[in-house]
Coordinates of C-alpha atoms in Angstrom, one line a residue:
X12 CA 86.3 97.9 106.9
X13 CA 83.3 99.2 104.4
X14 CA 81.3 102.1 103.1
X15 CA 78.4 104.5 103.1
X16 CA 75.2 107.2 102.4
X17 CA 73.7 110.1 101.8
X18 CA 72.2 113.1 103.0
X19 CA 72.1 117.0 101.9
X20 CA 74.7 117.6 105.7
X21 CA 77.2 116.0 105.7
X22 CA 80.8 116.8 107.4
X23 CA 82.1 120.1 107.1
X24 CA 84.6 120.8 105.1
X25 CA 86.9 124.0 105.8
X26 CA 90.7 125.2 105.3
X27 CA 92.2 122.5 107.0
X28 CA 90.7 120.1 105.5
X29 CA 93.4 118.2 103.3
X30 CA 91.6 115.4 101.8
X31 CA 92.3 112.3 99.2
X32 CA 94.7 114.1 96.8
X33 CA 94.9 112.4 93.7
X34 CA 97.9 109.7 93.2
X35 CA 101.8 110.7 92.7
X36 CA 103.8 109.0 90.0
X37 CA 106.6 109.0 92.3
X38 CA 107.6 110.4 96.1
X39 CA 108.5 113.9 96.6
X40 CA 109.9 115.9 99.2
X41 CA 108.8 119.2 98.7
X42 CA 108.7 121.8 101.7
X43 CA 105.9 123.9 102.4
X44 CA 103.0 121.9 101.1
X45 CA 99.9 121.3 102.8
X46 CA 100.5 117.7 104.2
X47 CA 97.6 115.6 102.3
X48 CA 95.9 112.5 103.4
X49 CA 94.5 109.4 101.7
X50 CA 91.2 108.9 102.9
X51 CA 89.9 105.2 104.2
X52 CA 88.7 103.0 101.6
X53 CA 85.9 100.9 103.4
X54 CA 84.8 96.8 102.4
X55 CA 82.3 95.3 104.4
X56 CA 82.2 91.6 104.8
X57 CA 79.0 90.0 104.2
X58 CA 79.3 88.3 107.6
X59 CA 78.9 91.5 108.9
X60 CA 75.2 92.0 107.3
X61 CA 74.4 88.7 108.3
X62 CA 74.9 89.5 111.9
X63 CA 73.0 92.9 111.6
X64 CA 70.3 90.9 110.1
X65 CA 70.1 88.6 112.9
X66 CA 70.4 91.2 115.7
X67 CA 67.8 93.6 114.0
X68 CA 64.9 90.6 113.7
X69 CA 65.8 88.8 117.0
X70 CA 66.7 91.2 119.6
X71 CA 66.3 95.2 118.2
X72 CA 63.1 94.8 116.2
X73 CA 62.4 98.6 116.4
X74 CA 64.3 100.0 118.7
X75 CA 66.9 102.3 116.8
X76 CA 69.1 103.3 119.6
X77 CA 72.9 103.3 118.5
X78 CA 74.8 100.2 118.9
X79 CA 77.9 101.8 120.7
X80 CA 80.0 98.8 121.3
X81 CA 80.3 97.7 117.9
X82 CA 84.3 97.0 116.7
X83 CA 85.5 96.4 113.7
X84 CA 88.4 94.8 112.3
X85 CA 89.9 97.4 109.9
X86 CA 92.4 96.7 107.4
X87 CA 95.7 97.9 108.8
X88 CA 97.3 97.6 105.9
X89 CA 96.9 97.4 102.1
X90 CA 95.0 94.0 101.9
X91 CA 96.3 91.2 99.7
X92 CA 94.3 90.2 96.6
X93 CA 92.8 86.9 97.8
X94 CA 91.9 88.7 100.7
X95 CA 88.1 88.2 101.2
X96 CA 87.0 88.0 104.6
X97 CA 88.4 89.5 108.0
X98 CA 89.3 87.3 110.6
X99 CA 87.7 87.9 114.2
X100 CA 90.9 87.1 116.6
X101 CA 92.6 90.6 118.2
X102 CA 96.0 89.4 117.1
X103 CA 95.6 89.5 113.5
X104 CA 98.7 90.8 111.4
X105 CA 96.9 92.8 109.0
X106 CA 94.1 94.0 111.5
X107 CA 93.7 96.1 113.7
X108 CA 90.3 96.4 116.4
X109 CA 88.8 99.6 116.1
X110 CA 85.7 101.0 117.8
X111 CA 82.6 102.3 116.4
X112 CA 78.8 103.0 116.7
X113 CA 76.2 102.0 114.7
X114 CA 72.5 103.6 113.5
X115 CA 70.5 101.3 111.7
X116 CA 67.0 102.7 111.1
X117 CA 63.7 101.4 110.8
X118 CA 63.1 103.0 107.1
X119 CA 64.4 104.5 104.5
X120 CA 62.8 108.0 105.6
X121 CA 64.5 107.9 108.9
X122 CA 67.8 107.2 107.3
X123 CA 67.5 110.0 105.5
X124 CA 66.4 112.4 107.9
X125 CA 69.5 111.4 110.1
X126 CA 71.7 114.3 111.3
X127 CA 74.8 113.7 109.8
X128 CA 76.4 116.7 110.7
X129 CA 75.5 116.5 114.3
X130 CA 76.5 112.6 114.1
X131 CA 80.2 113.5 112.8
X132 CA 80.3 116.1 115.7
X133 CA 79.6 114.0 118.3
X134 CA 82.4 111.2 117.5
X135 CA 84.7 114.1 117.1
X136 CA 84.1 115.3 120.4
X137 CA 84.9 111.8 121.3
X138 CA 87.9 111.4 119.7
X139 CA 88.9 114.9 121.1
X140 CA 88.1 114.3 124.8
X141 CA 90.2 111.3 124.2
X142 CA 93.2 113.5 122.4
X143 CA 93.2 115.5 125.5
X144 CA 92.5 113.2 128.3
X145 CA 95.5 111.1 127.4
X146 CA 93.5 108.0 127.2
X147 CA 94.8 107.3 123.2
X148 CA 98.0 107.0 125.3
X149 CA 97.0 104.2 126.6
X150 CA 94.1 102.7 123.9
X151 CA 95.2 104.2 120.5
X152 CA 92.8 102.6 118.6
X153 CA 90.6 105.2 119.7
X154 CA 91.8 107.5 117.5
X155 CA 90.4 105.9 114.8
X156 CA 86.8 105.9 116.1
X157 CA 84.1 105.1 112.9
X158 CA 80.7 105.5 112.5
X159 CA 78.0 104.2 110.4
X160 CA 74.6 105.0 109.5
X161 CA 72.5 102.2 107.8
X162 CA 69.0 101.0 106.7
X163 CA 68.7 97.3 106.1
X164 CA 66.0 96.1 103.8
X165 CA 65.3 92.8 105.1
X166 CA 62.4 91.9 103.0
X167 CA 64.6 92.7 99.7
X168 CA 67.9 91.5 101.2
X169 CA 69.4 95.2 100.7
X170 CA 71.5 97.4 102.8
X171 CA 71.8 100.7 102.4
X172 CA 75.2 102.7 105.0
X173 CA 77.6 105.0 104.8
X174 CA 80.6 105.3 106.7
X175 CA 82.3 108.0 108.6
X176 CA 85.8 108.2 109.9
X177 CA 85.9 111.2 111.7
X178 CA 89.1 113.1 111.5
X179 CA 90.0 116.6 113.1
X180 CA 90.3 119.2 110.9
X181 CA 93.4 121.8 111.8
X182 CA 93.6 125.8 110.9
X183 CA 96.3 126.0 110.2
X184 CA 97.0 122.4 108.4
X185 CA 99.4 120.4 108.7
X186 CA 102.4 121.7 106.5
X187 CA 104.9 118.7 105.1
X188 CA 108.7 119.8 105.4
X189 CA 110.0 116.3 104.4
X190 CA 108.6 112.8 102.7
X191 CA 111.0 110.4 101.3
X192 CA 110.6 106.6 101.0
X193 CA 112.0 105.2 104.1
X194 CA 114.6 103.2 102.1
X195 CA 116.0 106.4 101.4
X196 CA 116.4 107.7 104.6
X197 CA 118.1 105.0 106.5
X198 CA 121.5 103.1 105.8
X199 CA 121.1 99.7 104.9
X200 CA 122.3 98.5 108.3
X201 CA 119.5 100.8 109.7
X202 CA 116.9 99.5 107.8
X203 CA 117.9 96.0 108.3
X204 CA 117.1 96.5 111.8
X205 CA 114.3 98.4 111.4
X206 CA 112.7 95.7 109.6
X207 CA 113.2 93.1 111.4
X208 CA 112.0 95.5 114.6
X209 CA 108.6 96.1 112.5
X210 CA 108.4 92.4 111.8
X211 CA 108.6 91.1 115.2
X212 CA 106.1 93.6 116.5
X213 CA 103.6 92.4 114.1
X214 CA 104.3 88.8 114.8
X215 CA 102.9 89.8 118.2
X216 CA 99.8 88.7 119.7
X217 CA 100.4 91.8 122.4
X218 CA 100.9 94.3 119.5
X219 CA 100.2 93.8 116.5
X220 CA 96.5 95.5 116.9
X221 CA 98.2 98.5 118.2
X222 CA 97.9 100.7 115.1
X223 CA 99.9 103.7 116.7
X224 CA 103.7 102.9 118.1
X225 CA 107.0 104.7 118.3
X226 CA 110.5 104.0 116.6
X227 CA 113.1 104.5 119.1
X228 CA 116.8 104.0 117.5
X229 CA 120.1 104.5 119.3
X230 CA 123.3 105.9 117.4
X231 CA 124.7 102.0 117.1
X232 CA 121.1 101.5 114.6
X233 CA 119.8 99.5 117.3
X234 CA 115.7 99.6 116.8
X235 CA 113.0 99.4 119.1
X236 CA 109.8 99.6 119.0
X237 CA 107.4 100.6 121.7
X238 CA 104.2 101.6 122.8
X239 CA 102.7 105.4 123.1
X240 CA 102.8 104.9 126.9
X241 CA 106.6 104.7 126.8
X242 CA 106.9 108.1 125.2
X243 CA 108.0 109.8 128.5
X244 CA 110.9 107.2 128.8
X245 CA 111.9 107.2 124.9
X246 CA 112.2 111.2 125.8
X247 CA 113.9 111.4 128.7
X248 CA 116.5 109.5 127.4
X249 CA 118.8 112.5 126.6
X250 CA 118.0 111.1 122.8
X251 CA 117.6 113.8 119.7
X252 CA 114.3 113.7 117.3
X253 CA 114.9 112.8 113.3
X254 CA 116.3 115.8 111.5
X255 CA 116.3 115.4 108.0
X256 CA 117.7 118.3 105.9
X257 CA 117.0 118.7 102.3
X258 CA 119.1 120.4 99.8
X259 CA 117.9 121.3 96.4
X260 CA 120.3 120.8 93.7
X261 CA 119.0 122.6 90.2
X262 CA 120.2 121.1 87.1
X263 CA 119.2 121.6 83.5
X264 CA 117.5 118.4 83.2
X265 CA 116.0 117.8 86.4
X266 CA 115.6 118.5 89.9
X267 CA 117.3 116.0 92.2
X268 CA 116.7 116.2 96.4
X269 CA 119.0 114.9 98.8
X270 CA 118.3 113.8 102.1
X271 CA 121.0 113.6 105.0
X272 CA 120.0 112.1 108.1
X273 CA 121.8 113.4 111.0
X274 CA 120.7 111.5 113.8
X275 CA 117.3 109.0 113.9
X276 CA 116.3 108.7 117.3
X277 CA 112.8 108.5 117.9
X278 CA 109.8 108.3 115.2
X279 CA 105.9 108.5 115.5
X280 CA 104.7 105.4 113.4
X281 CA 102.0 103.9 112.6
X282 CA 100.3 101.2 110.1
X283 CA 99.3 103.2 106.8
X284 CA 96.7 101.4 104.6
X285 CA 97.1 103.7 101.9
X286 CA 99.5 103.1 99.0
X287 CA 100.2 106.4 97.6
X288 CA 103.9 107.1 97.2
X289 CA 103.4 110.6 98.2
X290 CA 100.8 110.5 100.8
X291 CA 100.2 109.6 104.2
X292 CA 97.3 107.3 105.1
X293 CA 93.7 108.8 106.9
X294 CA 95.2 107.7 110.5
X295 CA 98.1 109.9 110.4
X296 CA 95.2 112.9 110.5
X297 CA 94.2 112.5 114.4
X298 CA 97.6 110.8 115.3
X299 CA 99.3 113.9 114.9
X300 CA 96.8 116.4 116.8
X301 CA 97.0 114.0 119.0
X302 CA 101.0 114.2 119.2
X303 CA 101.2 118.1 119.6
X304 CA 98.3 118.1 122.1
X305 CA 99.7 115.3 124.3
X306 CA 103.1 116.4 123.7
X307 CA 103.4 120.0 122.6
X308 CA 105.5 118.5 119.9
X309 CA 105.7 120.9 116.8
X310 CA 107.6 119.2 114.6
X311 CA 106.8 115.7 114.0
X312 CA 108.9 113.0 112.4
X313 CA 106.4 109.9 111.5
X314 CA 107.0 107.2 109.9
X315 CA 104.6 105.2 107.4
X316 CA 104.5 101.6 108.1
X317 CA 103.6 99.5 105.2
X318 CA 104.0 95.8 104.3
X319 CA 104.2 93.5 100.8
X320 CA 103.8 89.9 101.2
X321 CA 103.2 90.3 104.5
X322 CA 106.9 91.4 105.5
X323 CA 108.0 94.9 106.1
X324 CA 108.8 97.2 103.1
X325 CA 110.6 100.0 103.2
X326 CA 110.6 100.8 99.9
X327 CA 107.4 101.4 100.4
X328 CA 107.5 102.9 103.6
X329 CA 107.7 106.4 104.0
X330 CA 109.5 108.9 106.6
X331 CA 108.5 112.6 106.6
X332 CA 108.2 115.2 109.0
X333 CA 105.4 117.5 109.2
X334 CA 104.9 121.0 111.1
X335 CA 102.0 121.0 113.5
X336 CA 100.4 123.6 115.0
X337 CA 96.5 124.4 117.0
X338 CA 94.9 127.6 117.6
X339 CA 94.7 129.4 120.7
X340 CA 91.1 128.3 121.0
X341 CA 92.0 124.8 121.2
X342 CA 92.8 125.3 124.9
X343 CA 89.4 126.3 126.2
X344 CA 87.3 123.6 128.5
X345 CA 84.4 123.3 126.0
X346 CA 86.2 123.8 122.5
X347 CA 85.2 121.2 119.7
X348 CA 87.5 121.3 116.7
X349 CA 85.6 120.6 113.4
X350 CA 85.8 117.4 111.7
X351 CA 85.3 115.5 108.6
X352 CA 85.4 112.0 107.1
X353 CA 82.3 111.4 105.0
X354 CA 83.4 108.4 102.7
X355 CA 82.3 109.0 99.1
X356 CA 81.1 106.4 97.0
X357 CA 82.3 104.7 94.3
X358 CA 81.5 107.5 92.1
X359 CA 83.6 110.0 94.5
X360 CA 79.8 111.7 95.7
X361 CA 79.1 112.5 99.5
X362 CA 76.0 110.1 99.3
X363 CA 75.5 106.6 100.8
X364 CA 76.4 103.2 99.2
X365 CA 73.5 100.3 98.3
X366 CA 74.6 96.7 98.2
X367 CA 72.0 93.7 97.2
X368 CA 72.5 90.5 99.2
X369 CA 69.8 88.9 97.7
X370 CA 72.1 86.0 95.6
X371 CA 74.2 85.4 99.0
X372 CA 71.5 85.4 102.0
X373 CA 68.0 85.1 100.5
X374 CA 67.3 81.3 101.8
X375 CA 65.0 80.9 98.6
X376 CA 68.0 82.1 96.5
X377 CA 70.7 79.9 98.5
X378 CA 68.2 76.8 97.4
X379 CA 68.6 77.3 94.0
X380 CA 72.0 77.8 93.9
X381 CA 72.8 74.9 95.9
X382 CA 70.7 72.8 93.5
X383 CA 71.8 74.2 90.4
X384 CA 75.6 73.5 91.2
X385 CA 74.6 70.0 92.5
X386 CA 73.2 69.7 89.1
X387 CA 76.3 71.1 87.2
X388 CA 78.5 69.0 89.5
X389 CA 76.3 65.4 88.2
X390 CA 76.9 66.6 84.2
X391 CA 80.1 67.2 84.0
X392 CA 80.8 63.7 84.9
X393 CA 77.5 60.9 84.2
X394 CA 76.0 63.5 81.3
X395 CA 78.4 66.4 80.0
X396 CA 76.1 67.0 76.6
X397 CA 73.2 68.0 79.5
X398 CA 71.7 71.3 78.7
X399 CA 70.6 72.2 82.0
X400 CA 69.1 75.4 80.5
X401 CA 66.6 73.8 78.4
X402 CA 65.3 71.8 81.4
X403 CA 65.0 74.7 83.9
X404 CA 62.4 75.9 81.3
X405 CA 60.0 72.8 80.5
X406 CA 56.8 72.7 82.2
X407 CA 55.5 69.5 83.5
X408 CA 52.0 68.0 82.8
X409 CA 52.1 65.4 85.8
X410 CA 48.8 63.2 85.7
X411 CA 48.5 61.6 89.2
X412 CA 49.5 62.1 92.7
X413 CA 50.1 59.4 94.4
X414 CA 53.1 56.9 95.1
X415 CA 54.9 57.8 91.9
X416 CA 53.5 60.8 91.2
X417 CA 54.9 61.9 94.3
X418 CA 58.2 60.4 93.9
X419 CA 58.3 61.6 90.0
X420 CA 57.7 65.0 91.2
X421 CA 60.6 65.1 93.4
X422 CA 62.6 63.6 90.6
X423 CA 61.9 66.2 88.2
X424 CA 62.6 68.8 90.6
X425 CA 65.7 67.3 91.3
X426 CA 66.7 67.7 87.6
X427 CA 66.2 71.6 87.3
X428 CA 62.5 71.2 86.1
X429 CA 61.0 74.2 88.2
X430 CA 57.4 74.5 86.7
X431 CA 55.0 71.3 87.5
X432 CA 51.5 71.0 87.1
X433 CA 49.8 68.4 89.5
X434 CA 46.6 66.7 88.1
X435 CA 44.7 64.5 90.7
X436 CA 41.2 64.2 92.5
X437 CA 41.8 62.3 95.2
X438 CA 42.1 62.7 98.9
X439 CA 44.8 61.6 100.9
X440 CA 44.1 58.3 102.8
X441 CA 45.5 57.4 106.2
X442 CA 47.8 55.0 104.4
X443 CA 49.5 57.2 101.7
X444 CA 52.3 58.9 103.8
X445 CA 53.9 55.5 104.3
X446 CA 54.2 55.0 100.2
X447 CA 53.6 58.8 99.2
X448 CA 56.8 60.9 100.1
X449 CA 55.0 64.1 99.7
X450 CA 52.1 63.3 102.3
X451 CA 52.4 63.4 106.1
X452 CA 49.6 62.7 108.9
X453 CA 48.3 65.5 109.6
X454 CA 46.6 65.6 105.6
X455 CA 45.0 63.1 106.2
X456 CA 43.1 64.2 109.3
X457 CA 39.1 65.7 109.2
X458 CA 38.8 63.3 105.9
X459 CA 42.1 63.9 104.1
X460 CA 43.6 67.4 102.2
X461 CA 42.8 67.2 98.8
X462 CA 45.9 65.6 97.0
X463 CA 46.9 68.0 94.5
X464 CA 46.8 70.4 97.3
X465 CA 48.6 68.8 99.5
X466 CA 51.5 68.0 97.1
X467 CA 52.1 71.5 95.9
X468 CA 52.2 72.6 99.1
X469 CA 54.9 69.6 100.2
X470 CA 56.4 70.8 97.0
X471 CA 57.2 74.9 97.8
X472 CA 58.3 73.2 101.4
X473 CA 61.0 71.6 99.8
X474 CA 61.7 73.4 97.3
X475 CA 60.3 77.4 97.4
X476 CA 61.4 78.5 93.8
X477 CA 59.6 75.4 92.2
X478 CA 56.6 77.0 90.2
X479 CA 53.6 74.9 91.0
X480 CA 49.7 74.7 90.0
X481 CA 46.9 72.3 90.9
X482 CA 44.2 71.0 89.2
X483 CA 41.7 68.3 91.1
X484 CA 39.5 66.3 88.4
X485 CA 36.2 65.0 89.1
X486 CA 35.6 61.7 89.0
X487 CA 39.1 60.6 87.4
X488 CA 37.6 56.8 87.4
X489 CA 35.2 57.9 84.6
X490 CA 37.8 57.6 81.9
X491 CA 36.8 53.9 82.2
X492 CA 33.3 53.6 82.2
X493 CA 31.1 53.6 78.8
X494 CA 31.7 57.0 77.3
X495 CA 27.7 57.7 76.4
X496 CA 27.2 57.1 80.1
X497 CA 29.3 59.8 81.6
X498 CA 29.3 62.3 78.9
X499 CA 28.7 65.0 80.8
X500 CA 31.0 64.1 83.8
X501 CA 34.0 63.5 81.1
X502 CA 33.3 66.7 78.9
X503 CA 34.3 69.8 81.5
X504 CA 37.7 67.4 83.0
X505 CA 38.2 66.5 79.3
X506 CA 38.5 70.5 78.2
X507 CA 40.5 71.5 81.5
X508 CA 42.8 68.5 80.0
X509 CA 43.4 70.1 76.7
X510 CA 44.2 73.5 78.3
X511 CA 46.7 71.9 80.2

């Protein structure tokens, strides 16, 4: 997905509010902890900006009203390395379509003096209404509503945003009884199944962008795995919940845990995109307020879905069980729990993030990246000795502008030369465009453009980062007439010259 800004409000922060701990060295399973999250770490493609770009100079223009059908594919899982770019179809293995809203401002000033507080509120109150409507039931995505706040800086080809993924926060938190990897949990048989279960959901055009399932296994291992909306059947189905009991063995060396498994019947799952081995990812947060207030289930067994090379991996997989419980308040008609979900940036501050497009969507600096890698792509085969750098820095003296000053122009261009000076005092004739490539029609109209005019400008057409001047002689026949004769007509062209 991607990332975000600043401003002195920002989310509130409060009791329950169990943020991005900082990485385990290995898994525990340690009772009575406050059950910690790993927050969303967002990317945004540069398609993304492009479109923004496009929608704010053809179609908003000032109107800042939120964009509130805006969805974005967000990484459902930890993304390969050669990952770059999402891809747009719902069925995607590794994403999942989540909605959002969007506030792109007019300036920088009005991106600042956004409520952010009031902003975060609102999409909580969403995601709550939702929680207690029973719609996630039937859309889960919606618990993982987002929200961003931007300022695109079109002229300079920078964006400044910051995004929110609102979470509710619970007082009491969540309290973690049990996390194990999940190859720990289940017999090999039962993990066979499972995996192949997970796999063929994914492979699904109909599921895999459901980010939120359940884990139903009968006592023969048998795995299934079916939607939220099939929780009523999954529980009427005379069918006990995980119990995992832990058992603490003290040694002099070490502390070992053991986990027995009575019975796995049913499990809350989900796709984590974090890779901690001891924490849950940031969608497990709203998942399971949404199980206790959906369900009035206390004690939740979930189960961390997470992939390698694309297959399921239970290794890396985790099953837990968490206790879960809302205050009284929860219950009234007009109650809105508090939230949070502020990203940081890079440098772990609650402010916005700034990315420069400038190299990747600028159309002047697209043209000279285009032409210089044409121009490495030549030397490495006709000239490999070329020093391109050396040419990109000679400036051109260019006597004359017609037929092959024109064409020579070009040429040098062509070769990396960017700075040319065009010398000429003619006008362009009705006949040049035919011979003179950098001449059209309409210069010669109302008695011709001046030539050295005209060709600069044909040049920064062509080519916008080529650095041009002008200079029009008078009378550039003199140079062959007697010299005493046209003294003073030669003298003032003949200085310009030498400065040149």
């Amino acid at each position: 997905m991607a990332e975000a800004a600043e401003g002195p409000a920002v989310g509130p922060t409060s009791v329950g509010d169990s943020r991005s701990p900082p990485p385990s060295s290995s898994p525990t399973s340690v009772q009575g902890q406050i059950l910690r999250f790993k927050l969303f770490d967002s990317a945004v493609d540069e398609g993304f900006w492009w479109r923004l770009s496009s929608l704010k100079l053809d179609v908003l223009g000032l109107d800042q009203s939120p964009i509130d059908r805006l969805t974005l594919l967000a990484e459902s899982l930890p993304a390969l390395s050669d990952e770059r770019s999402p891809e747009t179809s719902r069925g995607n293995r590794n994403r999942c379509p989540v909605p959002g809203i969007l506030y792109n401002t007019n300036t920088m000033e009005s991106f600042h003096a956004l409520d952010k507080r009031n902003l975060l509120k609102m999409e909580a109150e969403k995601i709550f209404r939702d929680l207690s409507s029973g719609r996630a039931e039937e859309d889960c995505a919606v618990l993982l509503r987002f929200l961003i706040i931007s300022f695109a800086d079109l002229k300079r080809w920078t964006f400044h945003y910051w995004f929110a993924f609102p979470a509710l926060i619970l007082n009491p938190p969540a309290t973690l009884l049990s996390l194990r990897p999940a190859s720990d949990v289940f017999t090999p048989e039962e993990a066979d199944y499972l995996s192949t279960a997970c796999n063929v959901w994914r492979n699904s055009s109909m599921t895999a962008g459901m980010p939120f399932f359940l884990v139903s296994i009968s006592p023969n291992a048998h795995v299934t795995i079916r939607p939220l909306k099939d929780w009523k059947a999954c529980h009427g189905d005379s069918q006990k919940v995980l119990v995992i009991s832990t058992s603490f063995i003290l040694s002099l060396k070490r502390l070992n845990y053991l986990m027995f498994m009575v019975m796995v019947q049913l499990l809350f799952g989900f796709y984590d995109p974090c890779h901690y081995p001891s924490n849950p990812g940031w969608p497990l947060r709203n998942f399971l307020t949404f199980i206790y207030l959906r369900w009035k289930v206390e004690k939740v067994s979930f189960f961390c879905y997470r992939e390698k090379h694309g297959l399921a991996d239970l290794s890396l997989s985790l099953v837990g069980e968490a206790l879960v419980s809302v205050p009284q308040d929860w219950q009234e008609a007009q109650f809105v729990p508090q939230a949070t979900g502020w990203e940081p940036n890079s440098s772990g501050k609650l402010m916005y993030r700034t990315i420069n497009l400038k190299e990747s969507m600028d159309p002047i600096s697209l043209a000279v990246a285009a032409a210089d890698l044409n121009l490495k792509l030549m030397k490495w085969r006709a000239l490999p000795t070329l020093n391109l750098a050396i040419l990109s820095n000679v400036k051109c003296l260019l006597l004359g502008a017609g037929t092959l000053g024109c064409q020579v122009a070009r040429m040098l261009m062509a070769w990396g030369i960017r700075k040319i000076t065009l010398v000429d005092n003619g006008r362009v004739a009705m006949s040049n465009p035919l011979r003179q490539s950098l001449y059209e029609l309409n210069d010669c109209l109302n008695g011709g453009d001046m030539k050295a005019t005209a060709a600069v400008n044909r040049l920064k057409c062509i080519f916008p980062a080529v650095v041009n001047s002008l200079f029009s002689i008078f009378l550039w026949s003199v140079f062959i007439l007697p010299f005493l004769d046209l003294l003073i007509f030669t003298e003032l062209p003949y200085r310009k010259l030498q400065v040149l």
